[in-house]
PDB file of C-alpha atoms in Angstrom:
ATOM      1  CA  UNK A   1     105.137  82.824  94.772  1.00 66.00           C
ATOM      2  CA  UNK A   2     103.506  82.243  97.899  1.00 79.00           C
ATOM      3  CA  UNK A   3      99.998  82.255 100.164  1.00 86.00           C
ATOM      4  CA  UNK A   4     100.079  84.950 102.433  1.00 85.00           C
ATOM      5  CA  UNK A   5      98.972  84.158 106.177  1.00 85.00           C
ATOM      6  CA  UNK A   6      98.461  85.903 109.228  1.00 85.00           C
ATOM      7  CA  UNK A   7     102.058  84.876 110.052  1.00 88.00           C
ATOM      8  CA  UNK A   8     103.100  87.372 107.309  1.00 88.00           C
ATOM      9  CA  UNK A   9     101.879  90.097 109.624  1.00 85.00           C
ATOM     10  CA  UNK A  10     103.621  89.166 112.761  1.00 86.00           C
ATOM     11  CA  UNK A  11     106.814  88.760 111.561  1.00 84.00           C
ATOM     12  CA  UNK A  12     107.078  85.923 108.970  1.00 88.00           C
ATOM     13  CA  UNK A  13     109.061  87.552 105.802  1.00 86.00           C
ATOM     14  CA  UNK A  14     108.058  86.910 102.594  1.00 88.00           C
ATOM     15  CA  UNK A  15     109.897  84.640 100.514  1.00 89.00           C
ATOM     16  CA  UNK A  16     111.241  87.749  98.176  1.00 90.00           C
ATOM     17  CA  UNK A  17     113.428  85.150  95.757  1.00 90.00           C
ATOM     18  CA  UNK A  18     110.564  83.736  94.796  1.00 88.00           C
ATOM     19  CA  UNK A  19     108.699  86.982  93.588  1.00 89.00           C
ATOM     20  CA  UNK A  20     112.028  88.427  92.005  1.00 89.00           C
ATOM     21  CA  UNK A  21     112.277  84.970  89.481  1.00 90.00           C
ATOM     22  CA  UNK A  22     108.634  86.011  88.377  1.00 91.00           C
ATOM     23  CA  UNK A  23     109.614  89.586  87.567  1.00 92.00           C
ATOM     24  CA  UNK A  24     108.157  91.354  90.517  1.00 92.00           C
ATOM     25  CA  UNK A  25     109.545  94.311  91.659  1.00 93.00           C
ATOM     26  CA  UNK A  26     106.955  95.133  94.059  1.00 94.00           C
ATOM     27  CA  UNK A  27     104.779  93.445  96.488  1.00 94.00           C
ATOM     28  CA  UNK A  28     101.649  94.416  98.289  1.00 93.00           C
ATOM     29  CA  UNK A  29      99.816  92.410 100.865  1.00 92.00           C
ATOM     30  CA  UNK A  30      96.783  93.132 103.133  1.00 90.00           C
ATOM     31  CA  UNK A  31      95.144  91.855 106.287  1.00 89.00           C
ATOM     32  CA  UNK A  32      91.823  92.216 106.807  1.00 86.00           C
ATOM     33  CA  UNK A  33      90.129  91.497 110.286  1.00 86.00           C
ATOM     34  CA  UNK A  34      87.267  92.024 112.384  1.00 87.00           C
ATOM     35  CA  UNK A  35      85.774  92.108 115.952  1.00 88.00           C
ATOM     36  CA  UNK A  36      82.297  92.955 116.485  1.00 89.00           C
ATOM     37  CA  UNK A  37      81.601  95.627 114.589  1.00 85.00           C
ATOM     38  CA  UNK A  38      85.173  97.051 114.231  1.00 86.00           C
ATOM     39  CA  UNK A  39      87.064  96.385 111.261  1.00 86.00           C
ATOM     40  CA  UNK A  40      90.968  96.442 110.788  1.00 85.00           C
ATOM     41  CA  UNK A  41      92.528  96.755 107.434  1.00 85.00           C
ATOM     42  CA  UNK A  42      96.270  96.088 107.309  1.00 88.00           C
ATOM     43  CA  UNK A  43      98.412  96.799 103.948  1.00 91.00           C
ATOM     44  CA  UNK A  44     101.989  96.719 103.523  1.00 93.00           C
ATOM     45  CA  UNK A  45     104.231  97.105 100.374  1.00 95.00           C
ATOM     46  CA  UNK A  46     107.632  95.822 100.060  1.00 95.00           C
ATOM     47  CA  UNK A  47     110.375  96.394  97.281  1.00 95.00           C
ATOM     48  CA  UNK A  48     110.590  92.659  96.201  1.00 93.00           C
ATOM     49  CA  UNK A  49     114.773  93.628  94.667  1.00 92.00           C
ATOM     50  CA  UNK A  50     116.040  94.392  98.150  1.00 93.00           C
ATOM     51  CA  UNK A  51     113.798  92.655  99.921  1.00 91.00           C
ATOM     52  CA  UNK A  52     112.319  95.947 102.093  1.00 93.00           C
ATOM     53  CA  UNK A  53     109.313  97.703 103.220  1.00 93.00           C
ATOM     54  CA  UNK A  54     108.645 100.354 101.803  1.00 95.00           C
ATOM     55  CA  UNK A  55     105.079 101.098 103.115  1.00 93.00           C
ATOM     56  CA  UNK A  56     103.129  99.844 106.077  1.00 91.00           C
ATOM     57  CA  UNK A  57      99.259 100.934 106.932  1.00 89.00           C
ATOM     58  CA  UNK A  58      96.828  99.936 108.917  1.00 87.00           C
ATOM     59  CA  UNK A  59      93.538 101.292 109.171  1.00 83.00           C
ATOM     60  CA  UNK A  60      90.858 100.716 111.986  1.00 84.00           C
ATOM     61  CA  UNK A  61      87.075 101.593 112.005  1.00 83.00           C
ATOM     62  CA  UNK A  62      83.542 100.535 112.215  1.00 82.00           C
ATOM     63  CA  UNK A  63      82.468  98.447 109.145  1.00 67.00           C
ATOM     64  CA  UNK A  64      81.250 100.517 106.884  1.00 63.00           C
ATOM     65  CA  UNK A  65      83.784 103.592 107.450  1.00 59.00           C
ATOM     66  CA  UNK A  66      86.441 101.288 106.992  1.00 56.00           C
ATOM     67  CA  UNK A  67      85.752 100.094 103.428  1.00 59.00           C
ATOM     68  CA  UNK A  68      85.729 103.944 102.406  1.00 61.00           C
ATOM     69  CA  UNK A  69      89.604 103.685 103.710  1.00 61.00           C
ATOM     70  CA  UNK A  70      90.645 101.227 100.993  1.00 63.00           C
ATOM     71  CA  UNK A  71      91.694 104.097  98.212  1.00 67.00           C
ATOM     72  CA  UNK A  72      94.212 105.619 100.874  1.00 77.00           C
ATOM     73  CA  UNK A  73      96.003 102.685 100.903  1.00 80.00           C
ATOM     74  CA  UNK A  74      96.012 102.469  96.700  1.00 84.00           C
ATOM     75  CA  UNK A  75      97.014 106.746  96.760  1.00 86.00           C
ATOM     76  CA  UNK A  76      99.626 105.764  99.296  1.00 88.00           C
ATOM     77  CA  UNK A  77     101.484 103.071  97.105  1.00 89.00           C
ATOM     78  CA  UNK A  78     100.903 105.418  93.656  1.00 89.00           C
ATOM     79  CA  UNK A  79     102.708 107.969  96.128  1.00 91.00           C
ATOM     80  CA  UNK A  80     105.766 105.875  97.148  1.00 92.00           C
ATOM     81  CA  UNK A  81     106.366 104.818  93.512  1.00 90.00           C
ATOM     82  CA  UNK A  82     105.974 108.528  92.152  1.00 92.00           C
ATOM     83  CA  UNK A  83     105.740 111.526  94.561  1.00 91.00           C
ATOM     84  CA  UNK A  84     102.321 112.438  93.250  1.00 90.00           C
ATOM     85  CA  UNK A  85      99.254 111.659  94.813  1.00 84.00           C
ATOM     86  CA  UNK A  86      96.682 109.286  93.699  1.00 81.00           C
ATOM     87  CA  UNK A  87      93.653 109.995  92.006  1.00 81.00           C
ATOM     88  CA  UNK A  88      91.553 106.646  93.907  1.00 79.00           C
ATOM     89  CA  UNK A  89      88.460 107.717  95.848  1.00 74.00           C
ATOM     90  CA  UNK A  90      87.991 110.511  93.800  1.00 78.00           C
ATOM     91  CA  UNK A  91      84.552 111.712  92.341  1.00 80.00           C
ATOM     92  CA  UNK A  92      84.028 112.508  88.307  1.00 83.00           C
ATOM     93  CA  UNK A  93      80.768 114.731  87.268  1.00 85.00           C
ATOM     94  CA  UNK A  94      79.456 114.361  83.866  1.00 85.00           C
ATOM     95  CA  UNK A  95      76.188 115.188  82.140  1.00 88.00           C
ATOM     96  CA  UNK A  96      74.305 112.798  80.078  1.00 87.00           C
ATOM     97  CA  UNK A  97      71.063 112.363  77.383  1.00 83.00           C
ATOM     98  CA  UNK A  98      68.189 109.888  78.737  1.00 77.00           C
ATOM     99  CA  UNK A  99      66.381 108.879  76.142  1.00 77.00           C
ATOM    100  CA  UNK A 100      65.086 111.449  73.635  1.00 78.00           C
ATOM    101  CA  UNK A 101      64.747 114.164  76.209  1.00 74.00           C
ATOM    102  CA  UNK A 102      66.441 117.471  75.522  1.00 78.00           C
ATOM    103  CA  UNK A 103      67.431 118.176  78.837  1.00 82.00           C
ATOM    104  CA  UNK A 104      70.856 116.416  80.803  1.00 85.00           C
ATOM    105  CA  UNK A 105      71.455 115.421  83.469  1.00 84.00           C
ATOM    106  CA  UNK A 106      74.389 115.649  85.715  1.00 84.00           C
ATOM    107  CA  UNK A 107      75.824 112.566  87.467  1.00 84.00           C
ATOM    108  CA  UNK A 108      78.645 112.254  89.710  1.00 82.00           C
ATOM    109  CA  UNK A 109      80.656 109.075  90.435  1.00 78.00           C
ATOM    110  CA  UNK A 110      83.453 107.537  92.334  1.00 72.00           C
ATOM    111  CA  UNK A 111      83.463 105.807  95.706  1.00 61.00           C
ATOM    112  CA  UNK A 112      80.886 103.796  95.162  1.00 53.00           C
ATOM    113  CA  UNK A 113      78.166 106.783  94.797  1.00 49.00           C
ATOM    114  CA  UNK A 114      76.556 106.157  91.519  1.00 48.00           C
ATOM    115  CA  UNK A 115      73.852 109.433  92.043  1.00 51.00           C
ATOM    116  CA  UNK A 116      71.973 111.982  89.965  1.00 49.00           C
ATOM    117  CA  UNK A 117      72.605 115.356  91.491  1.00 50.00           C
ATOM    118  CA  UNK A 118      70.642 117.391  89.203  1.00 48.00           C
ATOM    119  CA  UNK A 119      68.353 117.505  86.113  1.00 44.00           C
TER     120      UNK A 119
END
């Protein structure tokens, strides 16, 4: 194994024998970097057998947009693996009990929401 650097993303390869004698058969690595308020998030996914990329993203944005990005890069990889898209950054609704009340209520979750839409 090895510590990734910037190098890595400007045209230092990866030492790929090393990952194959651990078992790895994939590798993902990501960049992050930022200027003012701008934000740049760099991923890239190699096959660690041949030694390839397979996948190479990099998405720019103010701050906060930019985190909301992260999940493309996770469907992305789940994609190149399988053909199906990924199910990351995707909400789930459920209803729930408080307490002893007899009512529910309804929450929805996923990218970092957390919020009661309705009682």
């Amino acid at each position: 194994m090895e510590t990734v650097t910037e190098a890595h993303f400007s045209g230092k390869p990866l030492s790929f024998p090393g990952w194959k004698m651990i078992g790895a058969e994939a590798v993902v690595i990501g960049n992050v970097s930022a200027r003012g308020d701008r934000l740049s998030v760099e991923m890239r996914l190699y096959d660690a057998t041949q030694g390839t990329l397979l996948l190479g993203k990099r998405y720019t944005g103010t701050r906060p947009s930019s985190f909301h990005r992260a999940p493309g890069s996770a469907n992305e990889i789940v994609y190149t693996f399988t053909g199906v898209r990924g199910v990351f950054g995707t909400e789930i609704a459920f209803t729930a009990r408080t307490g002893k009340s007899r009512g529910k209520e309804l929450y929805i979750v996923g990218n970092g929401s957390g919020r009661i839409c309705a009682r």
